[in-house]
Short mmCIF file of C-alpha atoms in Angstrom, two decimals:
data_model
loop_
_atom_site.label_atom_id
_atom_site.label_comp_id
_atom_site.label_asym_id
_atom_site.label_seq_id
_atom_site.Cartn_x
_atom_site.Cartn_y
_atom_site.Cartn_z
CA MET A 1 12.76 46.84 -70.12
CA GLY A 2 9.37 47.28 -68.81
CA ASP A 3 8.57 49.98 -71.75
CA PHE A 4 9.85 47.69 -74.28
CA PHE A 5 7.65 44.57 -73.11
CA ASN A 6 4.69 47.17 -73.02
CA SER A 7 5.39 48.14 -76.82
CA VAL A 8 5.55 44.61 -77.98
CA LEU A 9 2.35 43.46 -76.15
CA TYR A 10 0.38 46.45 -77.14
CA PRO A 11 -0.71 45.31 -80.61
CA ILE A 12 -1.52 41.79 -79.13
CA GLU A 13 -3.72 43.50 -76.51
CA TRP A 14 -5.43 45.55 -79.18
CA VAL A 15 -6.20 42.51 -81.17
CA VAL A 16 -7.57 40.75 -78.26
CA ALA A 17 -9.53 43.62 -77.12
CA TRP A 18 -11.18 44.16 -80.65
CA ILE A 19 -12.03 40.40 -80.98
CA MET A 20 -13.61 40.13 -77.47
CA TYR A 21 -15.61 43.40 -77.98
CA GLY A 22 -16.75 42.40 -81.56
CA PHE A 23 -18.25 38.92 -79.76
CA HIS A 24 -19.54 41.03 -77.29
CA GLN A 25 -21.32 43.19 -79.59
CA ALA A 26 -22.78 40.36 -81.48
CA PHE A 27 -24.03 38.52 -78.35
CA THR A 28 -25.69 41.85 -77.40
CA ALA A 29 -27.43 42.43 -80.77
CA VAL A 30 -29.13 38.92 -80.33
CA GLY A 31 -30.54 39.69 -77.06
CA MET A 32 -27.96 39.06 -74.39
CA PRO A 33 -27.45 41.71 -71.55
CA ALA A 34 -24.47 44.17 -72.37
CA ALA A 35 -23.48 43.94 -68.59
CA SER A 36 -23.70 40.26 -68.02
CA GLY A 37 -20.68 38.19 -67.02
CA TRP A 38 -22.11 35.28 -69.57
CA THR A 39 -21.76 37.76 -72.35
CA TRP A 40 -18.47 38.58 -71.56
CA GLY A 41 -17.59 35.08 -70.80
CA LEU A 42 -18.83 33.93 -74.06
CA SER A 43 -16.90 36.89 -75.88
CA ILE A 44 -13.66 34.75 -74.26
CA VAL A 45 -15.10 31.73 -75.90
CA GLY A 46 -15.12 33.27 -79.17
CA LEU A 47 -11.54 34.67 -78.74
CA VAL A 48 -10.56 31.22 -78.09
CA ILE A 49 -12.40 29.74 -81.22
CA VAL A 50 -10.85 32.58 -83.38
CA MET A 51 -7.32 31.88 -82.15
CA ARG A 52 -7.38 28.28 -82.26
CA ALA A 53 -8.85 28.29 -85.55
CA ALA A 54 -6.17 30.39 -86.83
CA LEU A 55 -3.54 27.97 -85.38
CA ILE A 56 -4.77 24.81 -87.20
CA PRO A 57 -2.13 25.07 -89.73
CA LEU A 58 0.70 25.11 -86.84
CA PHE A 59 -1.22 22.06 -85.05
CA MET A 60 -0.76 20.39 -88.37
CA LYS A 61 2.79 20.92 -88.33
CA GLN A 62 3.09 19.96 -84.78
CA ILE A 63 1.19 16.49 -85.48
CA HIS A 64 3.93 15.89 -88.34
CA ALA A 65 6.90 16.93 -86.44
CA SER A 66 5.70 14.75 -83.21
CA ARG A 67 5.26 11.73 -85.51
CA ASN A 68 8.70 12.08 -87.31
CA MET A 69 10.56 12.75 -83.96
CA GLN A 70 8.95 9.01 -82.89
CA ILE A 71 9.98 7.77 -86.25
CA LEU A 72 13.72 9.02 -85.87
CA SER A 73 13.76 8.23 -81.95
CA PRO A 74 15.73 4.79 -82.73
CA GLU A 75 18.20 6.52 -84.94
CA LEU A 76 18.73 9.50 -82.62
CA GLN A 77 19.44 6.85 -79.88
CA LYS A 78 21.89 5.05 -82.48
CA ILE A 79 23.77 8.27 -82.59
CA GLN A 80 23.65 8.82 -78.82
CA ALA A 81 25.11 5.36 -78.21
CA LYS A 82 27.68 5.98 -80.98
CA TYR A 83 29.00 9.05 -78.80
CA LYS A 84 28.30 7.88 -75.41
CA GLY A 85 31.13 8.51 -72.84
CA LYS A 86 32.85 10.61 -75.43
CA THR A 87 33.24 14.32 -73.85
CA ASP A 88 35.96 15.86 -75.97
CA PRO A 89 34.77 18.74 -78.05
CA GLU A 90 35.27 17.03 -81.40
CA SER A 91 32.98 13.97 -80.72
CA ARG A 92 30.32 16.29 -79.13
CA GLN A 93 30.45 18.40 -82.42
CA LYS A 94 30.22 15.41 -84.41
CA MET A 95 27.28 14.09 -82.65
CA THR A 96 25.59 17.57 -82.93
CA GLN A 97 26.23 17.45 -86.95
CA GLU A 98 25.04 13.83 -87.42
CA THR A 99 21.89 14.75 -85.48
CA MET A 100 21.20 17.91 -87.42
CA GLU A 101 21.74 16.25 -90.83
CA LEU A 102 19.23 13.59 -89.56
CA TYR A 103 16.65 16.26 -88.97
CA ARG A 104 17.67 18.15 -92.30
CA SER A 105 17.37 14.75 -94.43
CA SER A 106 13.94 13.76 -93.05
CA GLY A 107 12.68 17.30 -93.23
CA THR A 108 11.96 17.42 -89.49
CA ASN A 109 12.11 20.48 -87.44
CA PRO A 110 12.04 19.57 -83.58
CA LEU A 111 10.77 23.02 -82.71
CA SER A 112 7.57 22.50 -84.96
CA SER A 113 6.12 20.27 -81.98
CA CYS A 114 6.21 23.60 -79.68
CA LEU A 115 4.79 25.86 -82.30
CA PRO A 116 0.95 26.01 -81.11
CA ILE A 117 2.01 26.66 -77.55
CA LEU A 118 4.49 29.24 -78.48
CA ALA A 119 2.10 30.97 -80.74
CA GLN A 120 -0.86 30.94 -78.02
CA SER A 121 1.53 32.58 -75.37
CA PRO A 122 1.20 36.20 -76.60
CA ILE A 123 -2.53 35.98 -76.80
CA PHE A 124 -2.56 34.53 -73.32
CA PHE A 125 -0.62 37.18 -72.02
CA GLY A 126 -2.37 39.82 -74.06
CA LEU A 127 -5.60 38.56 -72.54
CA PHE A 128 -4.24 38.81 -69.00
CA ARG A 129 -3.27 42.22 -69.49
CA VAL A 130 -6.59 43.35 -70.89
CA LEU A 131 -8.54 41.74 -67.90
CA ASN A 132 -6.00 42.90 -65.46
CA GLY A 133 -5.97 46.69 -66.69
CA LEU A 134 -9.92 46.66 -66.71
CA GLN A 135 -10.00 48.55 -63.48
CA SER A 136 -7.25 50.93 -64.08
CA ILE A 137 -8.98 51.81 -67.67
CA ALA A 138 -12.51 52.22 -65.50
CA ASP A 139 -10.83 54.56 -63.07
CA GLY A 140 -9.15 56.66 -65.66
CA LYS A 141 -5.74 55.67 -64.74
CA ARG A 142 -4.74 54.27 -67.84
CA ASP A 143 -5.80 54.73 -71.51
CA GLY A 144 -8.25 52.61 -73.08
CA ILE A 145 -7.53 49.75 -75.40
CA GLY A 146 -8.88 49.88 -78.85
CA PRO A 147 -12.52 49.63 -78.43
CA ILE A 148 -12.29 49.12 -74.45
CA THR A 149 -13.04 52.64 -73.57
CA ARG A 150 -13.51 53.70 -69.90
CA ASP A 151 -17.10 52.83 -70.01
CA VAL A 152 -16.71 49.70 -71.61
CA ALA A 153 -14.08 48.69 -69.22
CA SER A 154 -16.32 49.64 -66.45
CA GLN A 155 -18.99 47.44 -67.60
CA ALA A 156 -16.81 44.47 -68.32
CA GLU A 157 -15.00 44.65 -64.98
CA GLN A 158 -18.25 44.58 -63.16
CA ALA A 159 -19.69 41.83 -65.14
CA MET A 160 -20.33 38.67 -62.98
CA ILE A 161 -20.66 34.98 -63.26
CA PHE A 162 -21.87 32.98 -60.43
CA GLY A 163 -21.36 36.17 -58.21
CA ALA A 164 -17.60 36.49 -59.08
CA GLN A 165 -16.20 39.22 -61.33
CA LEU A 166 -14.26 38.36 -64.59
CA SER A 167 -11.24 40.32 -63.43
CA ASP A 168 -11.29 38.84 -59.92
CA LYS A 169 -8.35 36.41 -58.69
CA PHE A 170 -8.33 33.85 -56.04
CA ILE A 171 -5.24 35.68 -54.43
CA GLY A 172 -6.86 38.81 -52.80
CA ALA A 173 -10.69 37.61 -53.38
CA SER A 174 -13.04 39.13 -51.19
CA THR A 175 -15.98 36.85 -51.39
CA THR A 176 -16.43 33.28 -51.12
CA ASN A 177 -18.18 32.99 -54.57
CA THR A 178 -14.78 34.22 -56.21
CA LYS A 179 -12.56 31.56 -54.27
CA ILE A 180 -15.21 28.62 -55.35
CA VAL A 181 -15.52 29.80 -59.04
CA THR A 182 -11.71 30.23 -59.21
CA ILE A 183 -10.90 27.09 -57.57
CA VAL A 184 -13.52 24.87 -59.74
CA LEU A 185 -11.96 26.49 -63.01
CA ILE A 186 -8.42 25.73 -61.82
CA ILE A 187 -9.71 22.01 -61.24
CA LEU A 188 -11.10 21.80 -64.60
CA MET A 189 -8.15 23.30 -66.31
CA SER A 190 -5.89 20.81 -64.53
CA VAL A 191 -8.16 17.75 -65.25
CA THR A 192 -8.37 18.80 -69.09
CA THR A 193 -4.41 19.40 -69.28
CA PHE A 194 -3.85 15.92 -67.90
CA THR A 195 -6.53 14.15 -69.95
CA THR A 196 -5.28 15.73 -73.25
CA GLN A 197 -1.54 14.69 -72.52
CA ARG A 198 -2.51 11.17 -71.36
CA GLN A 199 -4.73 10.63 -74.33
CA LEU A 200 -1.82 11.53 -76.36
CA MET A 201 0.79 9.08 -74.50
CA THR A 202 -1.69 6.12 -74.14
CA LYS A 203 -3.61 5.93 -77.44
CA ASN A 204 -1.47 7.64 -79.85
CA MET A 205 2.28 6.46 -79.42
CA PRO A 206 3.61 3.35 -80.50
CA ALA A 207 5.30 1.06 -78.09
CA SER A 208 8.90 1.58 -79.56
CA ALA A 209 8.32 5.20 -78.78
CA LEU A 210 7.21 4.86 -75.29
CA ASP A 211 10.75 3.40 -74.09
CA ASN A 212 13.23 6.24 -74.35
CA PRO A 213 14.24 9.19 -72.28
CA PHE A 214 11.94 11.53 -74.28
CA ALA A 215 9.09 9.52 -73.39
CA ARG A 216 10.14 9.24 -69.73
CA GLN A 217 10.10 12.79 -69.57
CA GLN A 218 6.90 13.21 -71.02
CA LYS A 219 5.36 10.83 -68.30
CA VAL A 220 6.92 13.10 -65.75
CA LEU A 221 5.34 16.24 -67.31
CA LEU A 222 1.89 14.44 -67.43
CA TYR A 223 1.76 14.87 -63.74
CA VAL A 224 3.84 17.88 -63.02
CA LEU A 225 2.35 20.51 -65.58
CA PRO A 226 -1.43 19.96 -64.00
CA LEU A 227 0.23 20.99 -60.71
CA VAL A 228 2.20 23.76 -62.10
CA PHE A 229 -0.96 25.13 -63.59
CA ALA A 230 -2.87 24.59 -60.23
CA ILE A 231 -0.42 26.48 -58.23
CA SER A 232 -0.16 29.37 -60.77
CA GLY A 233 -3.82 29.55 -61.75
CA VAL A 234 -4.36 31.32 -58.06
CA ASN A 235 -2.80 34.35 -59.69
CA PHE A 236 -4.82 34.72 -62.87
CA PRO A 237 -8.14 36.43 -63.21
CA ILE A 238 -11.19 34.36 -63.86
CA GLY A 239 -11.59 35.62 -67.42
CA VAL A 240 -8.21 33.97 -67.88
CA LEU A 241 -8.98 30.96 -66.28
CA ILE A 242 -12.08 30.29 -68.52
CA TYR A 243 -9.74 31.07 -71.76
CA TRP A 244 -7.54 28.45 -70.41
CA PHE A 245 -9.98 25.88 -69.82
CA VAL A 246 -11.75 26.46 -73.24
CA THR A 247 -8.71 26.18 -75.12
CA ASN A 248 -7.96 22.82 -73.31
CA VAL A 249 -11.16 21.41 -74.21
CA TRP A 250 -10.58 22.83 -77.99
CA SER A 251 -7.17 20.78 -77.81
CA MET A 252 -8.77 17.72 -76.31
CA CYS A 253 -11.34 17.56 -78.94
CA GLN A 254 -9.07 18.48 -81.59
CA GLN A 255 -6.46 15.81 -80.68
CA PHE A 256 -9.61 13.13 -80.40
CA TYR A 257 -10.49 14.02 -83.83
CA VAL A 258 -6.70 13.52 -85.02
CA ILE A 259 -5.99 10.27 -83.25
CA ARG A 260 -9.22 8.86 -84.31
CA ARG A 261 -8.83 9.77 -87.96
CA MET A 262 -5.09 10.15 -88.53
CA PRO A 263 -3.36 7.94 -85.68
CA ALA A 264 0.37 7.46 -85.16
CA PRO A 265 1.69 4.33 -86.85
CA GLY A 266 2.14 1.34 -84.52
CA SER A 267 -0.19 3.03 -81.84
CA LEU A 268 -3.21 1.51 -80.30
CA ALA A 269 -5.48 4.12 -81.92
CA GLU A 270 -4.05 3.04 -85.40
CA LYS A 271 -4.89 -0.65 -84.79
CA ALA A 272 -8.45 0.61 -83.46
CA LEU A 273 -8.94 2.42 -86.97
CA HIS A 274 -7.72 -0.83 -88.80
CA GLU A 275 -10.15 -2.81 -86.90
CA ARG A 276 -13.15 -0.23 -87.61
CA ARG A 277 -12.30 -0.41 -91.50
CA ALA A 278 -12.06 -3.89 -91.43
CA ARG A 279 -15.28 -4.34 -90.14
CA LYS A 280 -16.71 -1.73 -92.58
CA GLY A 281 -14.76 -3.43 -95.40
CA GLN A 282 -12.97 -0.58 -96.24
CA PRO A 283 -9.18 -0.34 -97.19
CA LEU A 284 -6.56 0.41 -94.72
CA PRO A 285 -4.72 3.78 -95.14
CA ALA A 286 -1.19 3.90 -96.40
CA THR A 287 1.47 3.86 -93.82
CA PRO A 288 3.55 7.14 -93.77
CA VAL A 289 7.42 7.16 -94.07
CA VAL A 290 9.63 9.83 -93.08
CA PRO A 291 11.45 11.18 -96.23
CA GLY A 292 15.36 10.46 -96.29
CA THR A 293 15.05 7.77 -93.38
CA GLY A 294 12.67 4.69 -95.11
CA ALA A 295 11.56 4.35 -91.39
CA VAL A 296 8.07 4.17 -90.21
CA SER A 297 7.00 4.69 -86.79
CA GLY A 298 5.81 1.82 -84.75
CA THR A 299 6.77 -0.81 -87.42
CA VAL A 300 5.38 -4.04 -86.36
CA VAL A 301 7.82 -7.07 -86.73
CA ASP A 302 6.24 -9.93 -88.20
CA THR A 303 7.35 -12.89 -86.00
CA SER A 304 6.44 -15.31 -88.66
CA ALA A 305 8.87 -14.35 -91.14
CA PRO A 306 12.43 -16.16 -91.05
CA LYS A 307 14.81 -15.01 -89.00
CA SER A 308 18.29 -13.52 -90.52
CA GLY A 309 20.61 -16.26 -91.60
CA GLN A 310 17.66 -18.68 -92.16
CA ARG A 311 17.32 -19.74 -95.86
CA VAL A 312 14.05 -19.28 -97.53
CA GLN A 313 12.79 -21.91 -99.58
CA PRO A 314 11.41 -20.88 -102.99
CA LYS A 315 7.61 -21.83 -103.46
CA ARG A 316 6.70 -22.99 -107.08
CA LYS A 317 3.98 -21.09 -108.95
CA ASP A 318 1.64 -22.97 -110.93
CA ARG A 319 0.92 -21.02 -113.91
CA GLY A 320 -1.38 -23.27 -115.52
CA GLY A 321 1.04 -24.35 -118.35
CA PRO A 322 1.99 -28.03 -119.69
CA ARG A 323 3.90 -30.22 -117.36
CA PRO A 324 6.44 -32.86 -117.93
CA LYS A 325 5.21 -36.18 -118.52
CA ALA A 326 5.33 -38.79 -115.54
CA GLY A 327 7.93 -40.93 -117.11
CA GLY A 328 10.17 -38.04 -118.21
CA SER A 329 11.68 -37.11 -115.06
CA SER A 330 11.54 -37.58 -111.38
CA SER A 331 10.89 -33.99 -111.01
CA GLY A 332 7.49 -33.85 -112.74
CA GLY A 333 5.56 -34.06 -109.44
CA THR A 334 6.08 -34.31 -105.73
CA GLY A 335 3.89 -36.42 -103.31
CA GLY A 336 1.56 -38.10 -105.53
CA ASP A 337 0.31 -34.91 -107.85
CA GLY A 338 -1.38 -37.72 -110.09
CA PRO A 339 -0.95 -38.09 -113.84
CA GLN A 340 0.64 -34.98 -115.41
CA ASP A 341 0.26 -35.75 -119.19
CA ALA A 342 -2.55 -33.49 -119.85
CA PRO A 343 -2.19 -29.86 -120.75
CA GLY A 344 -3.31 -27.10 -118.04
CA ARG A 345 -6.13 -26.40 -119.67
#
């Protein structure tokens, strides 16, 4: 099993090694020291930029999938309520079929909301294995990875930032600098994770999407995930923590841009966008509708509209044409409209 896992991850390690090495060579060419931890640290930042830029199409799919899931939430709740308390296999199968038909008719794939995370995972593990194997490569106990030869690995392994090596971890750290740098990076990583999730839930979700089991689960994860990352972060090399922190910053900035420019319908961010456009005299953007449902996320109910069962009084439109004479009929005017014996023009 271990050999299979290694063979699957090796191509990813190879790609990660080449991207890091390419950025390292570029920074060295402009005058940065080859053995500096900052040079190798910026190479990791370059890796983040390349990988996250490549994932932008998946990120856009994630946005559309998340919005569609918000729009479909009331319909999904209706299906669940329809089969509530029914535990027989036939009812469970029908509920599953109706749910999948709703997804199919609206063109929504629930897994699309997880695509960026799933796509990043191999890169994360690839970087972890590259940094974790620097010492073994430098000692000659392991073959090099692409351009990461024995000499390059020795240089990268000894590279330091604030007195801590990029390959060091909090667990087993021999210096105070390593522990401090690791703790600071773990805190930054956890804060950026929390901020990104909170930004999504407070500004880019309509009120109708906040009162359902999925939203309540997200609220729990809002506090649980940073805690999990903080606990697990003590096992990761400093270089991996740098990657994690920078990719969180990318996610936060990318999400801020999307929320500001393309907010979810019915959210506070959409209200703010409409206010900005109104101040500038710009037209409001069209509200997206999920295909096959006719539903709009966060649709605002107009309380001034007549309620169901209330008769709507028709309104006469004055088209400017000739009107009946005052003596011809009692319907010629209402409430003292004045003489109506003249044409409209």
